[in-house]
Coordinates of C-alpha atoms in Angstrom, one line a residue:
K190 CA -36.9 -85.1 -4.8
T191 CA -35.6 -81.7 -6.1
W192 CA -38.7 -79.8 -5.0
K193 CA -38.7 -81.7 -1.7
L194 CA -35.0 -80.6 -1.2
L195 CA -35.9 -77.0 -1.9
M196 CA -38.8 -77.0 0.5
A197 CA -36.6 -78.6 3.1
A198 CA -34.2 -75.7 2.8
V199 CA -37.1 -73.1 3.0
L200 CA -38.4 -74.8 6.2
M201 CA -34.9 -74.9 7.7
A202 CA -34.5 -71.3 7.0
C203 CA -37.8 -70.3 8.5
G204 CA -36.5 -71.3 11.8
L205 CA -33.5 -69.0 11.5
L206 CA -34.8 -65.9 9.8
H207 CA -36.1 -62.8 11.5
A208 CA -36.4 -60.7 8.4
D209 CA -39.2 -59.5 6.2
E210 CA -40.7 -62.1 4.1
R211 CA -39.9 -62.2 0.3
R212 CA -42.0 -64.3 -2.1
L213 CA -41.1 -66.0 -5.3
S214 CA -43.4 -68.1 -7.4
L215 CA -42.5 -71.6 -8.3
E216 CA -42.4 -70.6 -11.9
A217 CA -40.1 -67.7 -11.4
Y218 CA -37.9 -69.7 -9.1
R219 CA -37.6 -72.4 -11.8
D220 CA -36.8 -70.0 -14.5
K221 CA -34.1 -68.2 -12.5
M222 CA -32.7 -71.5 -11.2
E223 CA -32.4 -72.9 -14.8
G224 CA -30.8 -69.5 -15.8
G225 CA -28.2 -70.0 -13.2
W226 CA -27.2 -73.4 -14.4
L227 CA -27.1 -72.3 -18.0
G228 CA -25.0 -69.3 -17.2
Q229 CA -22.4 -71.5 -15.6
I230 CA -22.4 -73.8 -18.7
I231 CA -22.1 -70.8 -21.1
G232 CA -19.1 -69.5 -19.1
V233 CA -17.1 -72.8 -18.7
C234 CA -17.7 -74.0 -22.2
W235 CA -16.9 -70.7 -23.8
G236 CA -13.8 -70.1 -21.8
G237 CA -12.5 -73.7 -21.9
P238 CA -10.0 -73.4 -24.6
T239 CA -8.3 -70.4 -22.8
E240 CA -7.9 -72.0 -19.3
F241 CA -4.4 -71.1 -17.8
R242 CA -3.1 -70.2 -21.2
F243 CA -2.9 -66.6 -20.2
N244 CA -1.7 -65.9 -16.6
H245 CA -0.9 -62.4 -15.5
Q246 CA -2.0 -61.0 -18.9
I247 CA -5.2 -59.9 -20.4
I248 CA -6.3 -62.4 -23.2
P249 CA -6.2 -60.5 -26.5
D250 CA -9.4 -60.0 -28.1
E251 CA -8.5 -62.1 -31.2
H252 CA -7.8 -65.1 -28.8
V253 CA -11.4 -65.1 -27.4
P254 CA -13.0 -68.3 -28.8
K255 CA -16.0 -68.0 -31.1
W256 CA -19.3 -69.0 -29.4
T257 CA -21.3 -71.6 -31.3
P258 CA -24.6 -73.0 -30.1
D259 CA -23.4 -76.6 -29.7
L260 CA -21.1 -75.5 -26.8
I261 CA -24.1 -75.4 -24.6
N262 CA -24.1 -79.3 -24.5
Q263 CA -20.4 -79.7 -23.9
A264 CA -20.4 -79.2 -20.1
F265 CA -20.8 -82.7 -18.9
G266 CA -17.1 -83.2 -18.3
Q267 CA -16.5 -80.0 -16.3
D268 CA -15.6 -80.2 -12.7
D269 CA -17.4 -76.9 -12.2
L270 CA -20.6 -78.8 -12.6
Y271 CA -20.3 -82.4 -11.8
V272 CA -18.8 -82.0 -8.3
E273 CA -21.8 -80.0 -7.3
M274 CA -24.0 -82.9 -8.5
T275 CA -22.3 -85.1 -5.8
F276 CA -23.2 -82.6 -3.0
I277 CA -26.9 -82.4 -4.2
R278 CA -27.1 -86.2 -4.5
S279 CA -25.8 -86.4 -0.8
M280 CA -28.8 -84.2 0.2
E281 CA -31.3 -86.1 -1.9
E282 CA -30.3 -89.4 -0.4
H283 CA -29.6 -88.3 3.2
G284 CA -31.7 -85.1 3.7
I285 CA -30.9 -81.4 3.7
D286 CA -29.2 -81.8 7.1
V287 CA -26.8 -84.5 6.0
S288 CA -23.7 -84.8 8.1
I289 CA -20.3 -83.6 7.1
R290 CA -19.2 -87.1 7.7
Q291 CA -21.7 -88.5 5.1
A292 CA -20.8 -85.8 2.7
G293 CA -17.2 -86.8 3.0
I294 CA -18.0 -90.5 2.4
D295 CA -20.0 -89.7 -0.7
F296 CA -17.2 -87.3 -2.1
A297 CA -14.5 -90.0 -1.2
N298 CA -16.5 -92.6 -3.2
S299 CA -16.6 -90.3 -6.4
R300 CA -14.7 -91.6 -9.5
Y301 CA -14.4 -88.5 -11.7
G302 CA -11.3 -86.6 -12.2
L303 CA -10.3 -84.1 -9.7
W304 CA -7.4 -81.5 -9.3
C305 CA -5.7 -79.3 -6.6
A306 CA -7.7 -78.9 -3.3
N307 CA -10.4 -81.3 -4.4
H308 CA -7.9 -84.0 -5.3
A309 CA -5.9 -83.5 -2.0
C310 CA -9.2 -83.8 -0.1
R311 CA -10.4 -86.9 -1.7
D312 CA -7.0 -88.5 -1.1
N313 CA -7.2 -87.4 2.5
L314 CA -10.7 -88.9 2.9
R315 CA -9.6 -92.2 1.4
F316 CA -6.5 -92.3 3.6
G317 CA -8.8 -91.9 6.7
I318 CA -8.5 -88.1 7.5
A319 CA -12.1 -87.3 8.2
P320 CA -13.7 -84.0 7.5
P321 CA -13.3 -81.2 8.4
D322 CA -9.7 -82.1 8.9
S323 CA -9.5 -83.2 5.2
S324 CA -9.2 -79.6 4.2
H325 CA -7.0 -78.4 7.2
P326 CA -3.6 -76.8 6.3
N327 CA -1.9 -79.4 8.3
F328 CA -3.1 -82.1 5.7
N329 CA -3.9 -80.0 2.6
K330 CA -1.3 -77.8 1.1
C331 CA -3.7 -75.8 -1.1
P332 CA -6.8 -74.9 1.1
N333 CA -7.2 -71.5 -0.6
D334 CA -7.5 -72.9 -4.1
I335 CA -10.5 -72.1 -6.2
D336 CA -12.2 -75.4 -5.8
Y337 CA -15.2 -74.6 -3.6
Q338 CA -15.6 -71.2 -5.2
I339 CA -16.4 -72.9 -8.5
E340 CA -18.7 -75.5 -6.8
A341 CA -20.8 -73.3 -4.4
D342 CA -23.3 -72.2 -7.1
F343 CA -25.7 -75.1 -6.0
S344 CA -25.8 -73.6 -2.5
G345 CA -27.4 -70.4 -3.6
L346 CA -29.5 -72.0 -6.3
L347 CA -31.1 -74.2 -3.7
A348 CA -31.6 -71.2 -1.3
P349 CA -33.4 -68.3 -3.0
G350 CA -33.3 -65.2 -0.8
M351 CA -31.8 -67.3 2.0
P352 CA -28.1 -66.5 2.4
Q353 CA -27.8 -68.3 5.7
V354 CA -28.6 -71.6 4.1
A355 CA -25.7 -70.9 1.6
I356 CA -23.5 -70.1 4.5
Q357 CA -24.4 -73.4 6.3
L358 CA -23.9 -75.5 3.2
G359 CA -20.5 -73.9 2.6
G360 CA -19.6 -74.8 6.2
K361 CA -20.4 -78.4 5.4
F362 CA -19.5 -79.1 1.7
G363 CA -16.8 -76.3 1.5
R364 CA -15.0 -77.6 4.5
L365 CA -14.4 -80.9 2.7
M366 CA -11.6 -79.4 0.5
N367 CA -11.1 -75.8 1.5
Y368 CA -10.3 -73.8 4.6
G369 CA -10.4 -70.1 5.6
D370 CA -10.7 -67.9 2.4
G371 CA -11.2 -70.9 0.4
V372 CA -14.5 -71.5 2.1
Y373 CA -15.4 -67.9 2.3
A374 CA -15.1 -67.6 -1.3
G375 CA -17.8 -70.2 -1.8
Q376 CA -20.0 -68.7 0.8
F377 CA -19.7 -65.3 -1.0
M378 CA -20.7 -66.9 -4.3
G379 CA -23.6 -68.7 -2.7
G380 CA -24.8 -65.5 -1.1
M381 CA -24.7 -63.7 -4.4
Y382 CA -26.8 -66.5 -6.1
A383 CA -29.3 -66.3 -3.3
E384 CA -29.8 -62.5 -3.7
A385 CA -29.9 -62.8 -7.4
F386 CA -33.4 -64.4 -7.2
F387 CA -34.7 -61.0 -5.8
S388 CA -32.4 -58.3 -7.3
D389 CA -31.1 -57.4 -10.7
D390 CA -28.7 -54.8 -9.4
V391 CA -25.2 -56.0 -9.5
E392 CA -24.0 -53.9 -6.6
T393 CA -26.8 -55.1 -4.4
V394 CA -26.0 -58.7 -5.2
V395 CA -22.3 -58.3 -4.6
K396 CA -23.0 -56.6 -1.2
A397 CA -25.3 -59.5 -0.3
G398 CA -22.4 -62.0 -0.9
L399 CA -20.0 -59.8 1.0
A400 CA -22.4 -59.8 4.1
C401 CA -22.1 -63.7 4.1
I402 CA -18.3 -63.6 5.0
P403 CA -16.2 -62.3 7.9
P404 CA -15.4 -58.6 7.1
E405 CA -11.8 -59.1 8.3
C406 CA -11.0 -61.8 6.0
Q407 CA -8.7 -61.2 2.9
Y408 CA -11.5 -62.4 0.5
A409 CA -13.8 -59.6 1.8
E410 CA -10.9 -57.1 1.5
M411 CA -10.6 -58.2 -2.2
V412 CA -14.5 -57.7 -2.8
R413 CA -14.3 -54.2 -1.2
D414 CA -11.3 -53.3 -3.3
M415 CA -13.0 -54.4 -6.6
M416 CA -16.1 -52.4 -5.7
A417 CA -13.9 -49.3 -4.9
W418 CA -11.8 -49.7 -8.0
H419 CA -14.9 -50.1 -10.2
R420 CA -16.2 -46.7 -8.8
E421 CA -12.8 -45.0 -9.6
N422 CA -12.7 -46.5 -13.1
P423 CA -16.3 -47.3 -14.0
S424 CA -15.6 -47.6 -17.8
D425 CA -12.1 -49.1 -17.8
W426 CA -12.1 -52.7 -16.7
Q427 CA -8.5 -53.2 -17.7
A428 CA -7.4 -50.6 -15.2
T429 CA -9.1 -52.4 -12.5
W430 CA -7.7 -55.7 -13.8
K431 CA -4.2 -54.3 -13.3
K432 CA -4.8 -53.1 -9.8
A433 CA -6.3 -56.5 -8.9
V434 CA -3.5 -58.5 -10.3
E435 CA -0.7 -56.2 -8.8
K436 CA -2.1 -56.6 -5.3
Y437 CA -3.6 -60.1 -5.3
S438 CA -0.7 -62.0 -7.1
N439 CA 1.5 -60.8 -4.2
R440 CA 3.2 -63.7 -2.4
E441 CA 1.3 -62.7 0.8
F442 CA -1.9 -63.7 -0.9
L443 CA -0.7 -66.8 -2.6
K444 CA 0.3 -68.7 0.5
Q445 CA -1.3 -72.2 0.7
T446 CA -2.5 -72.1 -2.9
N447 CA -1.4 -73.2 -6.3
G448 CA -0.9 -69.6 -7.3
N449 CA -2.8 -69.2 -10.5
I450 CA -6.0 -70.7 -8.9
D451 CA -6.0 -68.7 -5.8
V452 CA -9.5 -67.7 -4.7
R453 CA -8.8 -64.0 -4.1
L454 CA -7.0 -63.6 -7.5
N455 CA -9.7 -65.5 -9.4
G456 CA -12.5 -64.1 -7.4
A457 CA -11.4 -60.6 -8.5
V458 CA -11.7 -61.6 -12.1
V459 CA -15.2 -63.0 -11.4
L460 CA -16.2 -59.7 -10.1
L461 CA -14.5 -57.9 -13.0
G462 CA -17.1 -59.5 -15.3
L463 CA -20.1 -58.8 -13.1
L464 CA -19.2 -55.2 -12.3
Y465 CA -18.2 -54.2 -15.8
G466 CA -20.5 -56.5 -17.9
E467 CA -23.5 -54.1 -17.7
K468 CA -25.8 -57.2 -17.1
D469 CA -25.1 -58.5 -20.6
M470 CA -24.2 -62.2 -20.7
E471 CA -21.8 -62.0 -23.6
K472 CA -20.0 -58.9 -22.2
T473 CA -19.9 -60.4 -18.6
V474 CA -18.5 -63.7 -19.6
V475 CA -15.9 -62.2 -22.1
I476 CA -14.5 -59.8 -19.5
S477 CA -14.3 -62.5 -16.9
M478 CA -12.7 -64.9 -19.6
R479 CA -10.2 -62.1 -20.8
G480 CA -9.0 -61.6 -17.2
G481 CA -7.0 -64.9 -17.6
F482 CA -5.9 -67.4 -15.0
D483 CA -8.7 -70.0 -14.6
S484 CA -10.4 -68.4 -17.4
D485 CA -13.3 -71.0 -17.8
C486 CA -14.1 -71.2 -14.2
N487 CA -14.3 -67.4 -13.6
P488 CA -16.7 -66.7 -16.5
S489 CA -18.8 -69.8 -15.3
S490 CA -19.2 -68.2 -11.9
A491 CA -20.0 -64.7 -13.4
G492 CA -22.4 -66.1 -15.9
G493 CA -24.2 -68.3 -13.3
V494 CA -24.9 -65.3 -11.1
L495 CA -26.0 -63.2 -14.0
G496 CA -28.2 -66.0 -15.4
T497 CA -29.9 -66.2 -12.1
M498 CA -30.5 -62.5 -12.1

């Protein structure tokens, strides 16, 4: 079913694309896809003990947990991963073009623990507020929380080199729980994953993600800021961290969020690891972890993109 799902995505994209063809062998696809999942697992399990313990401060080096091999098998209780499985299951059972209504039914019937925008969404669905209204600010007080940003990995992993598919999936699954920048954050992540199958240049991958979202949105502004600040301080990630936190922890950007899990603030920390990690998994994950806030989700996103690359 997994390969049928992938081929369905390819066929759907073929009717939409008018660009040069890019080819990827099945062996290369599978290798990179597995790398993407493993990168997520590495990030979330390694950063888990630090989550929300360091907000508005860089995690001291001595508080970075020690990596041990057994951590790779401790991801099964992480919402970064299991929520995505529900989305994939919906497509396996109902097809790549599953309706947002059916996606909402499947999500409403889930039994695992949820928080923030995800929790508000599932409550809304169960109370009879159908998608996409389940994420609308009239019904959801935190539509710009990090939820779909940490769950959008699947949308790029199923769509190698096909960012429009990741965008479409975000408009369906992301709109269950997020709205506006909350959805754009996930579409940006999906776009980066899609490009990571064909490029090992971080700036190229980030620009590909940026091309997937409206240039006037605040999330796009954050991405452009991070790239500019990296160019200004290419060897000092802590200087860029200070600029990002100073700007994106402003009340203007924390409206309709739970503050420390705002997509722009945490998205900046994801990019911190990718831009300064020098394509090294340990360095990338540790920098995104030490940026604080949701310090297991952020290295999971960064590690997943890098693992795919």
